[in-house]
């Protein structure tokens, strides 16, 4: 299905995907709200009632798995925008992405970065610079740097496993977050797993199973980054993030917004899309 979001109202996480299947079926009903519950406009908007609140409390893993079920994808094609703010300056970068469960190809389309591409194949990440016609494998300390100057690291791109495979989660509380009933959970890295952040504190909407906020910590307890949901959209009876902002807490006056503009779920990917030859 192809979904067009009204960019005047929706500006978006976590390489996060929100979709539904239409093809020859009737168009999906889509609605959106900001985190305070105020309605926002999307193309072809209809407002539905929330799902009833669960009467039976779920375990921590069940809560995380329900969020993963909303956001985990098999294949997808998307077009997105990043707004990078740093030191009073603003950069806008646009991209299109082809993705399956373990691989992704991202191509930047804004004039300044047009032709720059990233290829993720399993645990490997490659970058192509069109001006230099240079192909570079990103590894080691380079993975900790911000992707294209954003607050999302290259290492963030490499984490495609479900969170319950990477972290041991504990339910800390059920509380109100910005007017929404929310589960508050803590996840600590599973021994032997390679992750970007040792510990996560996550707020998940109790009714919609959308991540509302994440705090990302080092093993020593230092807060590294904070990911906050601004708006969510409903697509075929499921809710998804459509506007989020990442803040790097180690730097001042910096943030990155991610805006999902168009998406195709269960996309038929071109043959050979995830090869090094496709980068050039």
PDB file of C-alpha atoms in Angstrom:
ATOM      1  CA  UNK A   1       0.000   0.000   0.000  1.00  0.00           C
ATOM      2  CA  UNK A   2       1.126   3.530  -0.699  1.00  0.00           C
ATOM      3  CA  UNK A   3       0.302   6.161   1.941  1.00  0.00           C
ATOM      4  CA  UNK A   4       0.875   9.876   1.460  1.00  0.00           C
ATOM      5  CA  UNK A   5       1.130  11.967   4.629  1.00  0.00           C
ATOM      6  CA  UNK A   6       0.336  15.691   4.536  1.00  0.00           C
ATOM      7  CA  UNK A   7       3.764  17.265   5.093  1.00  0.00           C
ATOM      8  CA  UNK A   8       2.216  20.572   6.215  1.00  0.00           C
ATOM      9  CA  UNK A   9       0.952  18.856   9.368  1.00  0.00           C
ATOM     10  CA  UNK A  10       3.203  15.825   9.825  1.00  0.00           C
ATOM     11  CA  UNK A  11       6.848  16.302  10.250  1.00  0.00           C
ATOM     12  CA  UNK A  12       8.709  11.984  12.133  1.00  0.00           C
ATOM     13  CA  UNK A  13      11.834   7.424  14.420  1.00  0.00           C
ATOM     14  CA  UNK A  14      12.927   5.142  14.965  1.00  0.00           C
ATOM     15  CA  UNK A  15      13.940   4.035  11.015  1.00  0.00           C
ATOM     16  CA  UNK A  16      10.471   3.207  11.875  1.00  0.00           C
ATOM     17  CA  UNK A  17       7.734   1.955   9.538  1.00  0.00           C
ATOM     18  CA  UNK A  18       4.006   2.469   9.579  1.00  0.00           C
ATOM     19  CA  UNK A  19       1.891   0.822   7.010  1.00  0.00           C
ATOM     20  CA  UNK A  20      -0.929  -1.362   5.785  1.00  0.00           C
ATOM     21  CA  UNK A  21      -1.952  -3.338   2.699  1.00  0.00           C
ATOM     22  CA  UNK A  22      -4.384  -1.928   0.128  1.00  0.00           C
ATOM     23  CA  UNK A  23      -3.595  -2.871  -3.474  1.00  0.00           C
ATOM     24  CA  UNK A  24      -7.057  -3.738  -4.880  1.00  0.00           C
ATOM     25  CA  UNK A  25      -8.847  -3.307  -1.543  1.00  0.00           C
ATOM     26  CA  UNK A  26     -10.644  -0.137  -0.348  1.00  0.00           C
ATOM     27  CA  UNK A  27      -8.431   2.686   0.879  1.00  0.00           C
ATOM     28  CA  UNK A  28      -7.287   2.470   4.491  1.00  0.00           C
ATOM     29  CA  UNK A  29      -8.815   4.805   7.020  1.00  0.00           C
ATOM     30  CA  UNK A  30      -6.106   7.005   8.495  1.00  0.00           C
ATOM     31  CA  UNK A  31      -6.238   9.379  11.437  1.00  0.00           C
ATOM     32  CA  UNK A  32      -3.595  11.189  13.439  1.00  0.00           C
ATOM     33  CA  UNK A  33      -3.119  12.800  16.801  1.00  0.00           C
ATOM     34  CA  UNK A  34      -0.304  14.642  18.464  1.00  0.00           C
ATOM     35  CA  UNK A  35       0.879  13.374  21.827  1.00  0.00           C
ATOM     36  CA  UNK A  36      -1.622  15.568  23.660  1.00  0.00           C
ATOM     37  CA  UNK A  37      -4.525  13.943  21.839  1.00  0.00           C
ATOM     38  CA  UNK A  38      -5.245  16.841  19.473  1.00  0.00           C
ATOM     39  CA  UNK A  39      -6.353  15.843  15.983  1.00  0.00           C
ATOM     40  CA  UNK A  40      -4.057  16.690  13.065  1.00  0.00           C
ATOM     41  CA  UNK A  41      -4.718  16.529   9.354  1.00  0.00           C
ATOM     42  CA  UNK A  42      -3.590  13.746   7.014  1.00  0.00           C
ATOM     43  CA  UNK A  43      -4.608  12.895   3.477  1.00  0.00           C
ATOM     44  CA  UNK A  44      -7.922  10.949   3.460  1.00  0.00           C
ATOM     45  CA  UNK A  45      -8.461  11.334   7.196  1.00  0.00           C
ATOM     46  CA  UNK A  46     -11.203   9.611   9.157  1.00  0.00           C
ATOM     47  CA  UNK A  47     -11.202   9.555  12.951  1.00  0.00           C
ATOM     48  CA  UNK A  48     -11.928   6.243  14.674  1.00  0.00           C
ATOM     49  CA  UNK A  49     -12.334   5.502  18.368  1.00  0.00           C
ATOM     50  CA  UNK A  50      -9.388   4.091  20.311  1.00  0.00           C
ATOM     51  CA  UNK A  51      -9.203   0.399  21.011  1.00  0.00           C
ATOM     52  CA  UNK A  52     -10.584  -0.507  24.422  1.00  0.00           C
ATOM     53  CA  UNK A  53      -8.019  -0.478  27.200  1.00  0.00           C
ATOM     54  CA  UNK A  54      -6.728  -3.918  28.083  1.00  0.00           C
ATOM     55  CA  UNK A  55      -8.349  -5.331  31.224  1.00  0.00           C
ATOM     56  CA  UNK A  56      -5.618  -7.933  31.751  1.00  0.00           C
ATOM     57  CA  UNK A  57      -2.158  -6.564  32.425  1.00  0.00           C
ATOM     58  CA  UNK A  58       0.562  -7.860  30.114  1.00  0.00           C
ATOM     59  CA  UNK A  59       4.102  -8.920  30.879  1.00  0.00           C
ATOM     60  CA  UNK A  60       7.012  -6.686  29.900  1.00  0.00           C
ATOM     61  CA  UNK A  61       7.940  -8.897  26.938  1.00  0.00           C
ATOM     62  CA  UNK A  62       4.317  -9.036  25.755  1.00  0.00           C
ATOM     63  CA  UNK A  63       4.128  -5.231  25.788  1.00  0.00           C
ATOM     64  CA  UNK A  64       7.374  -4.849  23.840  1.00  0.00           C
ATOM     65  CA  UNK A  65       6.330  -7.557  21.375  1.00  0.00           C
ATOM     66  CA  UNK A  66       3.043  -5.776  20.712  1.00  0.00           C
ATOM     67  CA  UNK A  67       4.965  -2.608  19.876  1.00  0.00           C
ATOM     68  CA  UNK A  68       7.368  -4.626  17.731  1.00  0.00           C
ATOM     69  CA  UNK A  69       4.405  -6.172  15.893  1.00  0.00           C
ATOM     70  CA  UNK A  70       3.275  -2.640  14.987  1.00  0.00           C
ATOM     71  CA  UNK A  71       6.681  -1.491  13.776  1.00  0.00           C
ATOM     72  CA  UNK A  72       8.444  -4.634  12.541  1.00  0.00           C
ATOM     73  CA  UNK A  73       8.422  -5.103   8.764  1.00  0.00           C
ATOM     74  CA  UNK A  74       9.087  -7.805   6.197  1.00  0.00           C
ATOM     75  CA  UNK A  75       9.699  -5.531   3.200  1.00  0.00           C
ATOM     76  CA  UNK A  76       9.015  -1.845   2.634  1.00  0.00           C
ATOM     77  CA  UNK A  77       9.721   1.148   0.426  1.00  0.00           C
ATOM     78  CA  UNK A  78       9.548   4.588   1.996  1.00  0.00           C
ATOM     79  CA  UNK A  79      10.302   8.236   1.343  1.00  0.00           C
ATOM     80  CA  UNK A  80      11.289  10.339   4.325  1.00  0.00           C
ATOM     81  CA  UNK A  81      12.803  13.613   5.428  1.00  0.00           C
ATOM     82  CA  UNK A  82      15.248  14.490   8.192  1.00  0.00           C
ATOM     83  CA  UNK A  83      15.394  17.965   9.712  1.00  0.00           C
ATOM     84  CA  UNK A  84      18.742  18.379  11.458  1.00  0.00           C
ATOM     85  CA  UNK A  85      19.121  21.320  13.849  1.00  0.00           C
ATOM     86  CA  UNK A  86      22.482  22.195  15.366  1.00  0.00           C
ATOM     87  CA  UNK A  87      23.886  25.441  16.728  1.00  0.00           C
ATOM     88  CA  UNK A  88      21.058  27.520  15.287  1.00  0.00           C
ATOM     89  CA  UNK A  89      21.445  26.008  11.818  1.00  0.00           C
ATOM     90  CA  UNK A  90      18.954  23.761  10.051  1.00  0.00           C
ATOM     91  CA  UNK A  91      19.557  21.194   7.320  1.00  0.00           C
ATOM     92  CA  UNK A  92      16.846  19.312   5.463  1.00  0.00           C
ATOM     93  CA  UNK A  93      17.736  15.960   3.949  1.00  0.00           C
ATOM     94  CA  UNK A  94      15.398  13.794   1.890  1.00  0.00           C
ATOM     95  CA  UNK A  95      15.765  10.098   1.188  1.00  0.00           C
ATOM     96  CA  UNK A  96      14.128   7.019  -0.218  1.00  0.00           C
ATOM     97  CA  UNK A  97      14.678   3.622   1.370  1.00  0.00           C
ATOM     98  CA  UNK A  98      14.197  -0.007   0.332  1.00  0.00           C
ATOM     99  CA  UNK A  99      14.194  -2.400   3.277  1.00  0.00           C
ATOM    100  CA  UNK A 100      13.663  -6.011   4.274  1.00  0.00           C
ATOM    101  CA  UNK A 101      14.159  -7.772   7.611  1.00  0.00           C
ATOM    102  CA  UNK A 102      17.975  -7.596   7.576  1.00  0.00           C
ATOM    103  CA  UNK A 103      18.991  -5.301   4.696  1.00  0.00           C
ATOM    104  CA  UNK A 104      18.361  -1.717   3.638  1.00  0.00           C
ATOM    105  CA  UNK A 105      19.370   0.659   0.851  1.00  0.00           C
ATOM    106  CA  UNK A 106      18.987   4.391   1.507  1.00  0.00           C
ATOM    107  CA  UNK A 107      19.486   6.977  -1.251  1.00  0.00           C
ATOM    108  CA  UNK A 108      19.512  10.716  -0.522  1.00  0.00           C
ATOM    109  CA  UNK A 109      17.633  12.874  -3.026  1.00  0.00           C
ATOM    110  CA  UNK A 110      18.002  16.463  -1.765  1.00  0.00           C
ATOM    111  CA  UNK A 111      20.263  18.593  -4.035  1.00  0.00           C
ATOM    112  CA  UNK A 112      23.256  18.827  -1.690  1.00  0.00           C
ATOM    113  CA  UNK A 113      23.421  15.074  -1.009  1.00  0.00           C
ATOM    114  CA  UNK A 114      21.839  13.685  -4.179  1.00  0.00           C
ATOM    115  CA  UNK A 115      23.288  10.298  -5.054  1.00  0.00           C
ATOM    116  CA  UNK A 116      24.797   9.583  -1.639  1.00  0.00           C
ATOM    117  CA  UNK A 117      23.781   6.040  -0.702  1.00  0.00           C
ATOM    118  CA  UNK A 118      23.972   3.700   2.259  1.00  0.00           C
ATOM    119  CA  UNK A 119      23.734  -0.064   2.038  1.00  0.00           C
ATOM    120  CA  UNK A 120      23.111  -2.199   5.105  1.00  0.00           C
ATOM    121  CA  UNK A 121      23.665  -5.910   4.541  1.00  0.00           C
ATOM    122  CA  UNK A 122      23.229  -7.842   7.766  1.00  0.00           C
ATOM    123  CA  UNK A 123      25.814  -6.421  10.173  1.00  0.00           C
ATOM    124  CA  UNK A 124      27.779  -4.542   7.488  1.00  0.00           C
ATOM    125  CA  UNK A 125      27.268  -0.934   6.395  1.00  0.00           C
ATOM    126  CA  UNK A 126      28.600   0.671   3.202  1.00  0.00           C
ATOM    127  CA  UNK A 127      28.452   4.272   1.956  1.00  0.00           C
ATOM    128  CA  UNK A 128      28.869   5.645  -1.579  1.00  0.00           C
ATOM    129  CA  UNK A 129      29.971   9.249  -2.263  1.00  0.00           C
ATOM    130  CA  UNK A 130      28.988  10.218  -5.844  1.00  0.00           C
ATOM    131  CA  UNK A 131      31.388  13.174  -6.176  1.00  0.00           C
ATOM    132  CA  UNK A 132      34.426  11.060  -5.323  1.00  0.00           C
ATOM    133  CA  UNK A 133      32.910   7.890  -6.778  1.00  0.00           C
ATOM    134  CA  UNK A 134      34.186   6.304  -3.592  1.00  0.00           C
ATOM    135  CA  UNK A 135      32.758   3.266  -1.790  1.00  0.00           C
ATOM    136  CA  UNK A 136      33.501   3.149   1.957  1.00  0.00           C
ATOM    137  CA  UNK A 137      32.753   0.473   4.544  1.00  0.00           C
ATOM    138  CA  UNK A 138      31.700   2.072   7.823  1.00  0.00           C
ATOM    139  CA  UNK A 139      33.080   0.184  10.814  1.00  0.00           C
ATOM    140  CA  UNK A 140      34.663   0.591  14.231  1.00  0.00           C
ATOM    141  CA  UNK A 141      34.419   4.022  15.817  1.00  0.00           C
ATOM    142  CA  UNK A 142      32.885   5.432  12.627  1.00  0.00           C
ATOM    143  CA  UNK A 143      29.653   3.611  13.554  1.00  0.00           C
ATOM    144  CA  UNK A 144      29.241   5.881  16.586  1.00  0.00           C
ATOM    145  CA  UNK A 145      29.164   9.038  14.444  1.00  0.00           C
ATOM    146  CA  UNK A 146      25.949  10.765  13.433  1.00  0.00           C
ATOM    147  CA  UNK A 147      24.547   9.629  10.088  1.00  0.00           C
ATOM    148  CA  UNK A 148      24.890  12.562   7.671  1.00  0.00           C
ATOM    149  CA  UNK A 149      25.392  14.866  10.666  1.00  0.00           C
ATOM    150  CA  UNK A 150      22.155  13.800  12.363  1.00  0.00           C
ATOM    151  CA  UNK A 151      21.519  12.602  15.922  1.00  0.00           C
ATOM    152  CA  UNK A 152      20.950   9.043  14.632  1.00  0.00           C
ATOM    153  CA  UNK A 153      24.212   7.090  14.604  1.00  0.00           C
ATOM    154  CA  UNK A 154      25.319   4.679  11.900  1.00  0.00           C
ATOM    155  CA  UNK A 155      25.099   1.964  14.553  1.00  0.00           C
ATOM    156  CA  UNK A 156      21.395   2.779  14.954  1.00  0.00           C
ATOM    157  CA  UNK A 157      20.946   1.731  11.328  1.00  0.00           C
ATOM    158  CA  UNK A 158      22.409  -1.706  12.000  1.00  0.00           C
ATOM    159  CA  UNK A 159      19.979  -2.733  14.751  1.00  0.00           C
ATOM    160  CA  UNK A 160      17.141  -4.545  13.000  1.00  0.00           C
ATOM    161  CA  UNK A 161      16.402  -7.306  15.525  1.00  0.00           C
ATOM    162  CA  UNK A 162      13.344  -7.193  17.744  1.00  0.00           C
ATOM    163  CA  UNK A 163      13.988  -5.437  21.043  1.00  0.00           C
ATOM    164  CA  UNK A 164      13.078  -8.528  23.081  1.00  0.00           C
ATOM    165  CA  UNK A 165      15.950 -10.344  21.347  1.00  0.00           C
ATOM    166  CA  UNK A 166      18.385  -7.627  22.421  1.00  0.00           C
ATOM    167  CA  UNK A 167      17.173  -6.554  25.872  1.00  0.00           C
ATOM    168  CA  UNK A 168      15.730  -8.062  29.059  1.00  0.00           C
ATOM    169  CA  UNK A 169      12.712  -5.912  29.915  1.00  0.00           C
ATOM    170  CA  UNK A 170      11.019  -5.170  33.232  1.00  0.00           C
ATOM    171  CA  UNK A 171       7.702  -3.356  33.715  1.00  0.00           C
ATOM    172  CA  UNK A 172       8.360  -0.444  36.085  1.00  0.00           C
ATOM    173  CA  UNK A 173       4.983   1.286  36.226  1.00  0.00           C
ATOM    174  CA  UNK A 174       1.694   2.074  34.537  1.00  0.00           C
ATOM    175  CA  UNK A 175       1.317   5.844  34.484  1.00  0.00           C
ATOM    176  CA  UNK A 176       0.066   8.874  32.581  1.00  0.00           C
ATOM    177  CA  UNK A 177       2.382  10.298  29.933  1.00  0.00           C
ATOM    178  CA  UNK A 178       1.329  13.538  28.250  1.00  0.00           C
ATOM    179  CA  UNK A 179      -2.341  12.636  28.684  1.00  0.00           C
ATOM    180  CA  UNK A 180      -1.985   9.034  27.454  1.00  0.00           C
ATOM    181  CA  UNK A 181      -2.069   5.889  29.650  1.00  0.00           C
ATOM    182  CA  UNK A 182       1.378   4.350  29.321  1.00  0.00           C
ATOM    183  CA  UNK A 183       3.521   1.417  30.340  1.00  0.00           C
ATOM    184  CA  UNK A 184       6.956   2.426  31.617  1.00  0.00           C
ATOM    185  CA  UNK A 185       9.567  -0.283  31.033  1.00  0.00           C
ATOM    186  CA  UNK A 186      13.295  -0.704  31.462  1.00  0.00           C
ATOM    187  CA  UNK A 187      15.385  -2.833  29.129  1.00  0.00           C
ATOM    188  CA  UNK A 188      18.937  -3.969  29.929  1.00  0.00           C
ATOM    189  CA  UNK A 189      21.227  -5.445  27.266  1.00  0.00           C
ATOM    190  CA  UNK A 190      21.162  -9.219  26.925  1.00  0.00           C
ATOM    191  CA  UNK A 191      24.691 -10.557  27.635  1.00  0.00           C
ATOM    192  CA  UNK A 192      26.575 -11.222  24.424  1.00  0.00           C
ATOM    193  CA  UNK A 193      24.355  -9.021  22.243  1.00  0.00           C
ATOM    194  CA  UNK A 194      25.787  -6.060  20.304  1.00  0.00           C
ATOM    195  CA  UNK A 195      23.646  -2.966  20.858  1.00  0.00           C
ATOM    196  CA  UNK A 196      24.096   0.795  20.631  1.00  0.00           C
ATOM    197  CA  UNK A 197      22.749   1.491  24.123  1.00  0.00           C
ATOM    198  CA  UNK A 198      23.236  -0.595  27.257  1.00  0.00           C
ATOM    199  CA  UNK A 199      19.923   0.403  28.856  1.00  0.00           C
ATOM    200  CA  UNK A 200      16.618   1.790  27.598  1.00  0.00           C
ATOM    201  CA  UNK A 201      13.713   3.299  29.514  1.00  0.00           C
ATOM    202  CA  UNK A 202      10.606   3.158  27.334  1.00  0.00           C
ATOM    203  CA  UNK A 203       7.098   4.586  27.604  1.00  0.00           C
ATOM    204  CA  UNK A 204       4.562   2.688  25.451  1.00  0.00           C
ATOM    205  CA  UNK A 205       0.958   3.737  24.897  1.00  0.00           C
ATOM    206  CA  UNK A 206      -1.210   1.299  26.884  1.00  0.00           C
ATOM    207  CA  UNK A 207      -4.019   1.249  24.314  1.00  0.00           C
ATOM    208  CA  UNK A 208      -2.220   1.760  21.001  1.00  0.00           C
ATOM    209  CA  UNK A 209       1.148   0.089  21.686  1.00  0.00           C
ATOM    210  CA  UNK A 210       3.128   2.930  20.141  1.00  0.00           C
ATOM    211  CA  UNK A 211       6.391   4.086  21.685  1.00  0.00           C
ATOM    212  CA  UNK A 212       5.830   7.514  23.252  1.00  0.00           C
ATOM    213  CA  UNK A 213       9.333   8.161  24.541  1.00  0.00           C
ATOM    214  CA  UNK A 214      12.691   6.407  24.937  1.00  0.00           C
ATOM    215  CA  UNK A 215      15.667   7.325  27.078  1.00  0.00           C
ATOM    216  CA  UNK A 216      18.927   5.688  25.983  1.00  0.00           C
ATOM    217  CA  UNK A 217      21.716   5.154  28.537  1.00  0.00           C
ATOM    218  CA  UNK A 218      25.303   3.949  28.838  1.00  0.00           C
ATOM    219  CA  UNK A 219      26.229   1.109  31.202  1.00  0.00           C
ATOM    220  CA  UNK A 220      27.421   3.728  33.720  1.00  0.00           C
ATOM    221  CA  UNK A 221      23.966   5.322  33.739  1.00  0.00           C
ATOM    222  CA  UNK A 222      24.696   8.390  31.627  1.00  0.00           C
ATOM    223  CA  UNK A 223      21.812   9.576  29.450  1.00  0.00           C
ATOM    224  CA  UNK A 224      22.968   9.597  25.828  1.00  0.00           C
ATOM    225  CA  UNK A 225      19.876  10.292  23.748  1.00  0.00           C
ATOM    226  CA  UNK A 226      16.156  10.873  24.040  1.00  0.00           C
ATOM    227  CA  UNK A 227      13.612   9.915  21.373  1.00  0.00           C
ATOM    228  CA  UNK A 228      10.186  11.544  21.717  1.00  0.00           C
ATOM    229  CA  UNK A 229       7.002  10.942  19.744  1.00  0.00           C
ATOM    230  CA  UNK A 230       5.225  14.081  18.536  1.00  0.00           C
ATOM    231  CA  UNK A 231       2.446  12.587  16.401  1.00  0.00           C
ATOM    232  CA  UNK A 232       0.993   9.182  15.576  1.00  0.00           C
ATOM    233  CA  UNK A 233      -1.326   7.970  12.792  1.00  0.00           C
ATOM    234  CA  UNK A 234      -3.876   5.154  12.577  1.00  0.00           C
ATOM    235  CA  UNK A 235      -3.630   2.879   9.548  1.00  0.00           C
ATOM    236  CA  UNK A 236      -6.032  -0.047   9.220  1.00  0.00           C
ATOM    237  CA  UNK A 237      -6.831  -0.127  12.951  1.00  0.00           C
ATOM    238  CA  UNK A 238      -3.188   0.103  14.046  1.00  0.00           C
ATOM    239  CA  UNK A 239      -1.331   3.155  15.341  1.00  0.00           C
ATOM    240  CA  UNK A 240       2.154   4.198  14.219  1.00  0.00           C
ATOM    241  CA  UNK A 241       4.591   7.069  14.906  1.00  0.00           C
ATOM    242  CA  UNK A 242       4.673   9.637  12.099  1.00  0.00           C
ATOM    243  CA  UNK A 243       6.665  12.452  13.693  1.00  0.00           C
ATOM    244  CA  UNK A 244       9.430  11.921  16.237  1.00  0.00           C
ATOM    245  CA  UNK A 245      12.458  13.850  17.393  1.00  0.00           C
ATOM    246  CA  UNK A 246      15.841  12.534  18.563  1.00  0.00           C
ATOM    247  CA  UNK A 247      17.979  14.648  20.900  1.00  0.00           C
ATOM    248  CA  UNK A 248      21.633  13.959  21.673  1.00  0.00           C
ATOM    249  CA  UNK A 249      22.062  14.745  25.374  1.00  0.00           C
ATOM    250  CA  UNK A 250      25.845  14.928  25.047  1.00  0.00           C
ATOM    251  CA  UNK A 251      25.557  17.957  22.744  1.00  0.00           C
ATOM    252  CA  UNK A 252      23.778  21.271  23.237  1.00  0.00           C
ATOM    253  CA  UNK A 253      21.123  22.713  20.935  1.00  0.00           C
ATOM    254  CA  UNK A 254      20.961  19.740  18.592  1.00  0.00           C
ATOM    255  CA  UNK A 255      18.071  17.569  17.448  1.00  0.00           C
ATOM    256  CA  UNK A 256      16.902  15.538  14.457  1.00  0.00           C
ATOM    257  CA  UNK A 257      13.308  15.162  13.312  1.00  0.00           C
ATOM    258  CA  UNK A 258      12.346  12.245  11.078  1.00  0.00           C
ATOM    259  CA  UNK A 259       9.341  12.707   8.793  1.00  0.00           C
ATOM    260  CA  UNK A 260       7.688   9.797   7.041  1.00  0.00           C
ATOM    261  CA  UNK A 261       6.170  11.117   3.798  1.00  0.00           C
ATOM    262  CA  UNK A 262       5.303   8.016   1.765  1.00  0.00           C
ATOM    263  CA  UNK A 263       5.425   4.285   2.424  1.00  0.00           C
ATOM    264  CA  UNK A 264       4.738   0.959   0.727  1.00  0.00           C
ATOM    265  CA  UNK A 265       4.374  -2.068   3.002  1.00  0.00           C
ATOM    266  CA  UNK A 266       5.185  -5.583   1.747  1.00  0.00           C
ATOM    267  CA  UNK A 267       6.836  -3.891  -1.216  1.00  0.00           C
ATOM    268  CA  UNK A 268       8.127  -5.977  -4.107  1.00  0.00           C
ATOM    269  CA  UNK A 269      11.817  -5.089  -4.052  1.00  0.00           C
ATOM    270  CA  UNK A 270      13.876  -4.880  -7.264  1.00  0.00           C
ATOM    271  CA  UNK A 271      16.167  -7.837  -7.873  1.00  0.00           C
ATOM    272  CA  UNK A 272      19.709  -7.161  -6.677  1.00  0.00           C
ATOM    273  CA  UNK A 273      18.677  -4.061  -4.707  1.00  0.00           C
ATOM    274  CA  UNK A 274      20.986  -4.955  -1.794  1.00  0.00           C
ATOM    275  CA  UNK A 275      24.206  -5.506  -3.769  1.00  0.00           C
ATOM    276  CA  UNK A 276      27.352  -3.362  -3.761  1.00  0.00           C
ATOM    277  CA  UNK A 277      26.909  -2.878  -7.504  1.00  0.00           C
ATOM    278  CA  UNK A 278      23.636  -1.057  -6.780  1.00  0.00           C
ATOM    279  CA  UNK A 279      25.517   1.571  -4.767  1.00  0.00           C
ATOM    280  CA  UNK A 280      27.437   2.944  -7.760  1.00  0.00           C
TER     281      UNK A 280
END
